[in-house]
Short mmCIF file of C-alpha atoms in Angstrom, two decimals:
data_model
loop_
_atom_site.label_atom_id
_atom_site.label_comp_id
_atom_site.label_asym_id
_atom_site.label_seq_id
_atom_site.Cartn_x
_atom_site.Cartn_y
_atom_site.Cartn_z
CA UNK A 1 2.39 41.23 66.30
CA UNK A 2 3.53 37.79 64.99
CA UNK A 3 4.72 37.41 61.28
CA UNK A 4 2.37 36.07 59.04
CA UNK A 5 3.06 32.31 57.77
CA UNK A 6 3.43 32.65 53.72
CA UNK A 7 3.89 29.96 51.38
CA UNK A 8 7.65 30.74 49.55
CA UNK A 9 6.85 31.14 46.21
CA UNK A 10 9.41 28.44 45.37
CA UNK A 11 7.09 26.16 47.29
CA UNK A 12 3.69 27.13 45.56
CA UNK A 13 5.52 26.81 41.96
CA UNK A 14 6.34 23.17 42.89
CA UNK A 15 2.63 22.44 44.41
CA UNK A 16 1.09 24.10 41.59
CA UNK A 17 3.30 21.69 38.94
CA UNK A 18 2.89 18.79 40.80
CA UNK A 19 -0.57 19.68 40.59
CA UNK A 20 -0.73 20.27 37.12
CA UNK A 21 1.53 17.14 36.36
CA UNK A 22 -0.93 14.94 38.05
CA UNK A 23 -3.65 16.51 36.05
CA UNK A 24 -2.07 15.89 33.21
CA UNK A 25 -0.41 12.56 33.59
CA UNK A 26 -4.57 11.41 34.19
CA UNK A 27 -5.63 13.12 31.85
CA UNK A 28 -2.87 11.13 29.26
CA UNK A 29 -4.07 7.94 31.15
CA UNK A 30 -7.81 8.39 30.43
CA UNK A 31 -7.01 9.89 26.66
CA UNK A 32 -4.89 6.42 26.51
CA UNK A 33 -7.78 4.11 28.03
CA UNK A 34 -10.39 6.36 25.79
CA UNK A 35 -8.38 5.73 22.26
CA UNK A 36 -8.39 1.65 23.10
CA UNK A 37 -12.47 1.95 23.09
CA UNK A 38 -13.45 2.31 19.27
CA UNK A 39 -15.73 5.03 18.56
CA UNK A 40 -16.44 4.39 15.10
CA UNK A 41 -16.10 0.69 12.95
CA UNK A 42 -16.08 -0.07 9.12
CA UNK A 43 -19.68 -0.98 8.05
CA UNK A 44 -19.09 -1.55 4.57
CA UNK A 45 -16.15 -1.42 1.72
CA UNK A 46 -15.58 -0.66 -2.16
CA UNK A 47 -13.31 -0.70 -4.62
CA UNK A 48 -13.49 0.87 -8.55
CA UNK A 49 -10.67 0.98 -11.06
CA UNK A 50 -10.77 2.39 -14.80
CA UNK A 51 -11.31 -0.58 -17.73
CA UNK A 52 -7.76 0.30 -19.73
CA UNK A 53 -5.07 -2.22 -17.89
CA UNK A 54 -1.88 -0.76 -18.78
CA UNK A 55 1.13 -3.27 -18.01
CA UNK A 56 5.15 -2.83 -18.43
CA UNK A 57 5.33 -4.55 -22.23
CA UNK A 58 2.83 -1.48 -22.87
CA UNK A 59 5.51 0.90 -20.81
CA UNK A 60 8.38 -0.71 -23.07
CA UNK A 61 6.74 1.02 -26.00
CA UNK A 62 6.48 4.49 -24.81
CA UNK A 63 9.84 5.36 -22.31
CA UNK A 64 13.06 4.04 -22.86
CA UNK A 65 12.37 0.86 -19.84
CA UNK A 66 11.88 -2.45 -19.86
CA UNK A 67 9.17 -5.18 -17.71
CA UNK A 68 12.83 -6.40 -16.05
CA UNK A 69 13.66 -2.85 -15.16
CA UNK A 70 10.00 -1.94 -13.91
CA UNK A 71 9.25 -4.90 -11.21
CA UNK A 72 12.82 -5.30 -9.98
CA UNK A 73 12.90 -1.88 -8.60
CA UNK A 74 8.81 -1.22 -8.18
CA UNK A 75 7.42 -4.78 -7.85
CA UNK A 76 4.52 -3.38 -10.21
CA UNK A 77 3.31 -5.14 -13.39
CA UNK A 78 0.40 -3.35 -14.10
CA UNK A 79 -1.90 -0.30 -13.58
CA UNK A 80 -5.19 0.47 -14.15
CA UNK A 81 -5.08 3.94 -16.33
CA UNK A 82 -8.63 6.18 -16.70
CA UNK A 83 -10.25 6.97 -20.35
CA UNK A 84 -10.78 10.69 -21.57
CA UNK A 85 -14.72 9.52 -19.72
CA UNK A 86 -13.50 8.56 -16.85
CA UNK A 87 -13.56 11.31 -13.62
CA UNK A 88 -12.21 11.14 -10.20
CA UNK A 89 -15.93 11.51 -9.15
CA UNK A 90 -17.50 9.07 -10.88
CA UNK A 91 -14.71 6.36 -10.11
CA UNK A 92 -15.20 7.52 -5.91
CA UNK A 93 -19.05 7.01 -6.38
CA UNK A 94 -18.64 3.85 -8.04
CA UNK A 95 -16.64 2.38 -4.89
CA UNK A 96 -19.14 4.31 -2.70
CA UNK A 97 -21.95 2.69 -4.02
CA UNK A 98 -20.34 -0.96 -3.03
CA UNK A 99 -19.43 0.28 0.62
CA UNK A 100 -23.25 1.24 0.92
CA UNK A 101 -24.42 -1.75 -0.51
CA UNK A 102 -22.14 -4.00 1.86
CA UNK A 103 -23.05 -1.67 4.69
CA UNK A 104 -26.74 -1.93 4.20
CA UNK A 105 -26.63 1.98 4.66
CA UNK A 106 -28.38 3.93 1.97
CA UNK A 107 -26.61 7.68 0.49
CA UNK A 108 -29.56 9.92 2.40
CA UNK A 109 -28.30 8.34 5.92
CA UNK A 110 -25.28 9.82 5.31
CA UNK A 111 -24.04 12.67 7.41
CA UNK A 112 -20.50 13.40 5.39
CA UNK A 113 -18.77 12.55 2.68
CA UNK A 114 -14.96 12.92 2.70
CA UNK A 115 -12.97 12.38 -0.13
CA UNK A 116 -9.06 12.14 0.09
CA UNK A 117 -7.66 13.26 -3.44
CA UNK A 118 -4.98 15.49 -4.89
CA UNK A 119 -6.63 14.90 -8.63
CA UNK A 120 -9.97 16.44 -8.19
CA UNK A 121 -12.82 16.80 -10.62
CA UNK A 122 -11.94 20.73 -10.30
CA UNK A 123 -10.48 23.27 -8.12
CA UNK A 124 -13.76 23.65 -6.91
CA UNK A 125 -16.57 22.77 -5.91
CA UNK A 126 -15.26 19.57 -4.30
CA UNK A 127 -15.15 16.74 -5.84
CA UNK A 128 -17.10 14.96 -3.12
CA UNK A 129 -19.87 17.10 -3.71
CA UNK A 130 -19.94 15.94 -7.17
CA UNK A 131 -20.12 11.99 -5.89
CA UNK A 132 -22.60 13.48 -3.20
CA UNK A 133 -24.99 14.48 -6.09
CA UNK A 134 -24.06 10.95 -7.96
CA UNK A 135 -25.34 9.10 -5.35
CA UNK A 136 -28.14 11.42 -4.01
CA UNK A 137 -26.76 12.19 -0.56
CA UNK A 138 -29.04 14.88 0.51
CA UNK A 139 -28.34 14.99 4.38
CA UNK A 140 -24.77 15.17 3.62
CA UNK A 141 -22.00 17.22 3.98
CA UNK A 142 -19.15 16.98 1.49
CA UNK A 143 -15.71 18.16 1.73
CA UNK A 144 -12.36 16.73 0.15
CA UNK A 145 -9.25 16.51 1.91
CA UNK A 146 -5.96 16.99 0.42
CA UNK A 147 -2.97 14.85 1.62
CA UNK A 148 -1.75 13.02 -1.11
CA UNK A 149 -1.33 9.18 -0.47
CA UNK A 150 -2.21 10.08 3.49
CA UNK A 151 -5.43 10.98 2.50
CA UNK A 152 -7.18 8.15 3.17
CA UNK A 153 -5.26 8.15 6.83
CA UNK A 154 -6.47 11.51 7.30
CA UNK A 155 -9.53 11.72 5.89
CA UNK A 156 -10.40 8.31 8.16
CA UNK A 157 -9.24 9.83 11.33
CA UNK A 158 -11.53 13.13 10.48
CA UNK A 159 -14.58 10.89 10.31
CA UNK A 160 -13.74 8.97 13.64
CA UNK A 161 -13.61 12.33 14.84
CA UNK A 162 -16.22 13.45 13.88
CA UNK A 163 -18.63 10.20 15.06
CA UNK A 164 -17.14 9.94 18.75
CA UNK A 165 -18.13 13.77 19.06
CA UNK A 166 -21.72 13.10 18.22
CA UNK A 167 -20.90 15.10 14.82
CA UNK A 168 -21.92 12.18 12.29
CA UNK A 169 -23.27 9.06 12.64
CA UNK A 170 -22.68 7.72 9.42
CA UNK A 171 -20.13 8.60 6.98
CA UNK A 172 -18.43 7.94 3.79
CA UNK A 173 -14.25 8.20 3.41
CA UNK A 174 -13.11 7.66 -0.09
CA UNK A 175 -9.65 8.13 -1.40
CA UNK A 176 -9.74 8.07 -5.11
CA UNK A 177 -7.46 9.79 -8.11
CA UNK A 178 -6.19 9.77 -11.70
CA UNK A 179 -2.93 10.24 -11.09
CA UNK A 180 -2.52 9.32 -14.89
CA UNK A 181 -3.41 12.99 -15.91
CA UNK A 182 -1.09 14.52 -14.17
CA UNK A 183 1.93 12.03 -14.67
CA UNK A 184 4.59 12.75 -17.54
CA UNK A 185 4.63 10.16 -19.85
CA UNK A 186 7.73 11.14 -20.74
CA UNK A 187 9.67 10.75 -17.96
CA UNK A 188 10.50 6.98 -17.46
CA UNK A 189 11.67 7.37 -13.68
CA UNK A 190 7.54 8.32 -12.62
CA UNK A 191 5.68 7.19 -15.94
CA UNK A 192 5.86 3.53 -14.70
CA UNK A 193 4.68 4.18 -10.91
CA UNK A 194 1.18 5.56 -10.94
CA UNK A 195 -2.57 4.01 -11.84
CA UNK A 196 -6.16 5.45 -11.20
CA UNK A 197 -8.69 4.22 -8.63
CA UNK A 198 -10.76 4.94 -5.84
CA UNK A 199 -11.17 2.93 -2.49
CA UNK A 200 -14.75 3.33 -0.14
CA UNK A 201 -15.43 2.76 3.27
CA UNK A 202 -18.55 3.49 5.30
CA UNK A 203 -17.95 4.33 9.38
CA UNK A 204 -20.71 3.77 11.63
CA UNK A 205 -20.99 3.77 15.18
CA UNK A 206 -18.79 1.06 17.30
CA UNK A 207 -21.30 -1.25 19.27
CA UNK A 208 -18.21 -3.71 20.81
CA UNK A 209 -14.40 -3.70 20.70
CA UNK A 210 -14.24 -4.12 17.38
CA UNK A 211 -13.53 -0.86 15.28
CA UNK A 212 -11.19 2.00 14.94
CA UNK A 213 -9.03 1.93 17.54
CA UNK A 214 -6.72 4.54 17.30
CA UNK A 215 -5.66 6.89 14.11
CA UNK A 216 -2.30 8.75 14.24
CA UNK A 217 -1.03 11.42 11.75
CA UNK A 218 1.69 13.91 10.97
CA UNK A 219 3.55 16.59 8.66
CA UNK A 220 6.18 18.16 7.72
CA UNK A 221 5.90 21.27 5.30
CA UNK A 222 10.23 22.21 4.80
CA UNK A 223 10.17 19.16 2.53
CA UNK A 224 7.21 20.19 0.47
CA UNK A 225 9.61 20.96 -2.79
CA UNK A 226 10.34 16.80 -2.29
CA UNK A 227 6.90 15.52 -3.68
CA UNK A 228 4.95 17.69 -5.69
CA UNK A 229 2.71 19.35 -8.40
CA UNK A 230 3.02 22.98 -7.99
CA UNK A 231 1.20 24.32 -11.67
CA UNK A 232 -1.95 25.99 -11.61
CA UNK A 233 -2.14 27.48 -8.22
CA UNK A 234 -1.49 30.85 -6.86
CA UNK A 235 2.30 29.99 -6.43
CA UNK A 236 2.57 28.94 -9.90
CA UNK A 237 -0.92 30.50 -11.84
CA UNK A 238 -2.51 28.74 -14.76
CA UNK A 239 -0.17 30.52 -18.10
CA UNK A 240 3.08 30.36 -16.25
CA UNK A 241 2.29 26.82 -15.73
CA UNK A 242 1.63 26.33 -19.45
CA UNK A 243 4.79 27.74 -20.76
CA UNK A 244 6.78 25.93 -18.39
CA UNK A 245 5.32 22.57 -18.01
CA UNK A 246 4.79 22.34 -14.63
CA UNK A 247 1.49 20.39 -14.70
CA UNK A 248 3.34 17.02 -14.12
CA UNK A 249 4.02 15.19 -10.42
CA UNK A 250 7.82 15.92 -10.04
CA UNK A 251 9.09 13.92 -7.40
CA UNK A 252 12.98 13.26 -5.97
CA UNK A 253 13.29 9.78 -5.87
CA UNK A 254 15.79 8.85 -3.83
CA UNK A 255 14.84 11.37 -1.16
CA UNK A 256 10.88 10.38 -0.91
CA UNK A 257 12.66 6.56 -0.46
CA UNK A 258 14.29 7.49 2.69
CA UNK A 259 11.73 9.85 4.15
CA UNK A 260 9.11 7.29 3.63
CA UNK A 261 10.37 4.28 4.89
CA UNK A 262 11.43 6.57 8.21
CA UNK A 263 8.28 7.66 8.34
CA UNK A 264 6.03 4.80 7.96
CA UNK A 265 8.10 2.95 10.28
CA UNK A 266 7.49 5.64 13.10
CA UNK A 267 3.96 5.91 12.47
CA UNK A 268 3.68 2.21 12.86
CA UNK A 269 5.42 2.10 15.55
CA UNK A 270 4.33 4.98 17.59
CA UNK A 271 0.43 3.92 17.08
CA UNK A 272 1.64 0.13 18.10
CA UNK A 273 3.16 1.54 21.03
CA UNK A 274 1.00 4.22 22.32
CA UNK A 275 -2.36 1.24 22.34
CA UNK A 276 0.46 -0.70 24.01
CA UNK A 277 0.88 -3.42 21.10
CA UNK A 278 3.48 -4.60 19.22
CA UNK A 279 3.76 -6.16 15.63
CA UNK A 280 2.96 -9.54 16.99
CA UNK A 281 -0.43 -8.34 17.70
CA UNK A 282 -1.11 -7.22 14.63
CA UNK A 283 -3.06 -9.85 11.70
CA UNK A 284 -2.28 -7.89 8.84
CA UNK A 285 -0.52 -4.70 8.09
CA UNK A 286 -1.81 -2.84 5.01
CA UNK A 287 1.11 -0.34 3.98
CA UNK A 288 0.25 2.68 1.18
CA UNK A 289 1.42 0.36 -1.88
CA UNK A 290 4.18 2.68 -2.81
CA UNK A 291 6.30 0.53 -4.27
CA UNK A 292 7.56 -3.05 -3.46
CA UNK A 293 11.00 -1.36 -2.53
CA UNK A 294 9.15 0.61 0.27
CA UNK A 295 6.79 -1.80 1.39
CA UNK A 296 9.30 -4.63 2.20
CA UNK A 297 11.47 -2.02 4.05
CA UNK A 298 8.56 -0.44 6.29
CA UNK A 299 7.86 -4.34 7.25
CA UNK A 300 11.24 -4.52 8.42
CA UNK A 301 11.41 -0.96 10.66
CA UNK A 302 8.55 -2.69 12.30
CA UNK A 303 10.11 -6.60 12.65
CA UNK A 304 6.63 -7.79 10.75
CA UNK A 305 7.10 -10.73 8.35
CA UNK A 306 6.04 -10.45 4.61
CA UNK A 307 3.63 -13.24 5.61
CA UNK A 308 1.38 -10.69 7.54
CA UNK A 309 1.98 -7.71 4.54
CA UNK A 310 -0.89 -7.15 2.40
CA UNK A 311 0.46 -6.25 -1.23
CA UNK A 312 -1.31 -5.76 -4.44
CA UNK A 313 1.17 -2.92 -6.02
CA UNK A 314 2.09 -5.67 -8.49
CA UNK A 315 -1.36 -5.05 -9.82
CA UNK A 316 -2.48 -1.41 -9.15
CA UNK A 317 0.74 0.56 -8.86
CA UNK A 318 0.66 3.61 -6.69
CA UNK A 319 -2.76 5.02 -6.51
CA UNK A 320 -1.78 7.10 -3.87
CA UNK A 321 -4.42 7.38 -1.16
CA UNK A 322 -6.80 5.35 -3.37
CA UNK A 323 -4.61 2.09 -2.65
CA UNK A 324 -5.27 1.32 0.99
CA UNK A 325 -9.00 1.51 1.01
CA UNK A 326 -8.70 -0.83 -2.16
CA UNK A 327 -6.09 -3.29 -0.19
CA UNK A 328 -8.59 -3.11 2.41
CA UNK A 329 -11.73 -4.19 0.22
CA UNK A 330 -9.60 -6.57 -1.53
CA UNK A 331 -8.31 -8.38 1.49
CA UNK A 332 -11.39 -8.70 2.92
CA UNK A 333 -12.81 -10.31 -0.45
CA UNK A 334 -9.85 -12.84 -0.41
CA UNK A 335 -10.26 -13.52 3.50
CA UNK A 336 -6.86 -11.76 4.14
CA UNK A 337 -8.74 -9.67 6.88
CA UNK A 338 -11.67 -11.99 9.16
CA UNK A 339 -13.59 -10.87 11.84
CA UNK A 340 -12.10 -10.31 15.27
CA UNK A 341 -8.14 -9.88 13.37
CA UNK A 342 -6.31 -6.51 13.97
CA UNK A 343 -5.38 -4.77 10.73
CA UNK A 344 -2.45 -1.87 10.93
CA UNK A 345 -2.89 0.84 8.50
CA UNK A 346 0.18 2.92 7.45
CA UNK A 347 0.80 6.04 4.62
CA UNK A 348 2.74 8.86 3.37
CA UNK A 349 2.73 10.77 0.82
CA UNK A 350 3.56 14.47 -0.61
CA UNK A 351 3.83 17.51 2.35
CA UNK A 352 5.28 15.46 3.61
CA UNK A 353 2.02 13.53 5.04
CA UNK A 354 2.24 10.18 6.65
CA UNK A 355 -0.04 8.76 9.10
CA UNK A 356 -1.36 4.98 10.48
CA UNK A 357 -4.19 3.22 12.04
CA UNK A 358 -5.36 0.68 13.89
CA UNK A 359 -8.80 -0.86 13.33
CA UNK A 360 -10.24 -4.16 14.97
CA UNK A 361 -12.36 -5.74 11.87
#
């Protein structure tokens, strides 16, 4: 009786992973060609910042620092600082309500409302379901999103998400804090970085190439000690908190520097290279507005010119992931960004959190 022919199993391990290479070099190909087709486009933007301009000669009175001091190693000259009044809510409804208006979408077509914010009007219930009840969003659902000054990043690339699965047709991203009550006004190394606001957009449904293109984001929790505010939660509870005053931001300086600008850099360029782009392509690149310090160097990781940098930390500060949908309003108002030009998006913040996008206004 003849031997039976069988396959080594060498040989069916290497048909199998060609197999399975080829599968998944096409899929990669049509994931690629799918991310260059926007799903999802900005309809509408807002902006909202407290009345109470604080600027440096204000600073000089209160910390040991001086205006000189302040913009040579921030670029900031002033910050917009909330009232005992003001909340995180009403400030993200106030911006919401301008991104509506400018969208010609009213609150009850909206399907979610995500807010990015570390300074929340409470631990719960979210804070977007207090701007959600502001502006009468019944057919909403409303959820915040914590990743410090990435939140707006993330919270964005959620609601794509969430439209190019059928989940949402319309919905509202907001990034908005008051950093102010939980800065140290003590402490002249952060006391002179941070303002309040909140920054709106309203995502719709893509009808051409113009839109999101493509939204890219990362972490990385072993440098979570870096960039933080650890009082109040189950790691540090409410009366240990008290005694110790650990309600404040605490950050390490020199070490969020480096990580960021490595960071933002990557995300640009991964996002620029991955839609097969390069910084030449680009009209305007709208960085978190860290500081100055920051900014310029993330410009230069990704060989863009100042010319094509959208900044406005001279006049906000950091409102961490407030600033970028404010940058974006703001640059639109001024002409910055026009129809058809190719804005890049770029953040990081506490987690670490950093993360970029590409949209086609």
């Amino acid at each position: 009786m003849p031997s039976r022919r069988r396959w080594p199993w060498c040989a069916k391990a290497s048909i199998k992973s060609s197999a399975a290479n080829w599968k998944h070099s096409k899929f990669k190909r049509e994931c690629h060609s799918l991310s260059k087709t926007p799903k999802s486009k900005v309809l509408g933007t807002g902006r909202a910042v407290p009345e109470r301009v604080l600027t440096n000669a204000d600073l000089e009175k209160m910390v040991d620092t001086s205006d000189e001091w302040i913009r040579s190693r921030t670029g900031i000259e002033r910050r917009f600082i909330a009232s005992k009044d003001d909340l995180t809510s009403k400030l993200c409804a106030s911006a919401a309500q301008k991104a509506l208006a400018k969208a010609q979408i009213s609150a009850e077509q909206l399907d979610a409302i995500i807010i990015g914010t570390v300074t929340g009007d409470a631990y719960f219930p979210s804070t977007a379901c207090y701007v959600q009840e502001i502006l009468g969003a019944t057919n909403a659902a409303a959820f915040d999103l914590s990743a410090a000054c990435s939140g707006f990043i993330y919270s964005l690339t959620m609601a794509d998400s969430m439209i190019a699965a059928g989940k949402a047709r319309y919905v509202l991203v907001v990034g908005g804090e008051i950093l102010s009550r939980i800065t140290d006004w003590t402490d002249r190394a952060t006391c002179v970085l941070f303002g309040d606001g909140a920054g709106a957009v309203v995502i719709g449904p893509a009808q051409d190439e113009h839109g999101v293109i493509d939204t890219f984001i990362k972490s990385d929790g072993r440098l979570t000690s870096l960039l933080c505010m650890i009082g109040g939660g189950t790691k540090v509870p409410f009366d240990i908190a008290l005694s110790e005053k650990l309600f404040h931001l605490d950050m390490q300086g020199p070490e969020v520097f480096k990580h960021a600008v490595t960071a933002m850099g990557d995300a640009a360029s991964s996002i620029l290279e991955r839609n097969d782009m390069t910084g030449e392509d680009v009209s305007l690149l709208i960085p978190h507005q860290a500081n100055l310090r920051i900014i310029t160097a993330t410009a230069k990781r990704v060989n863009m010119p100042m010319e094509k940098v959208y900044v406005n930390v001279q006049d906000y500060g950091n409102t961490s992931a407030a600033s970028i949908p404010i940058a974006i309003d703001e640059a639109l108002e001024k002409e910055r960004l026009r129809p058809n030009d190719l804005c890049l998006m770029v953040a990081f913040g506490g987690g670490f959190t950093w993360g970029s996008a590409l949209i086609r206004f």
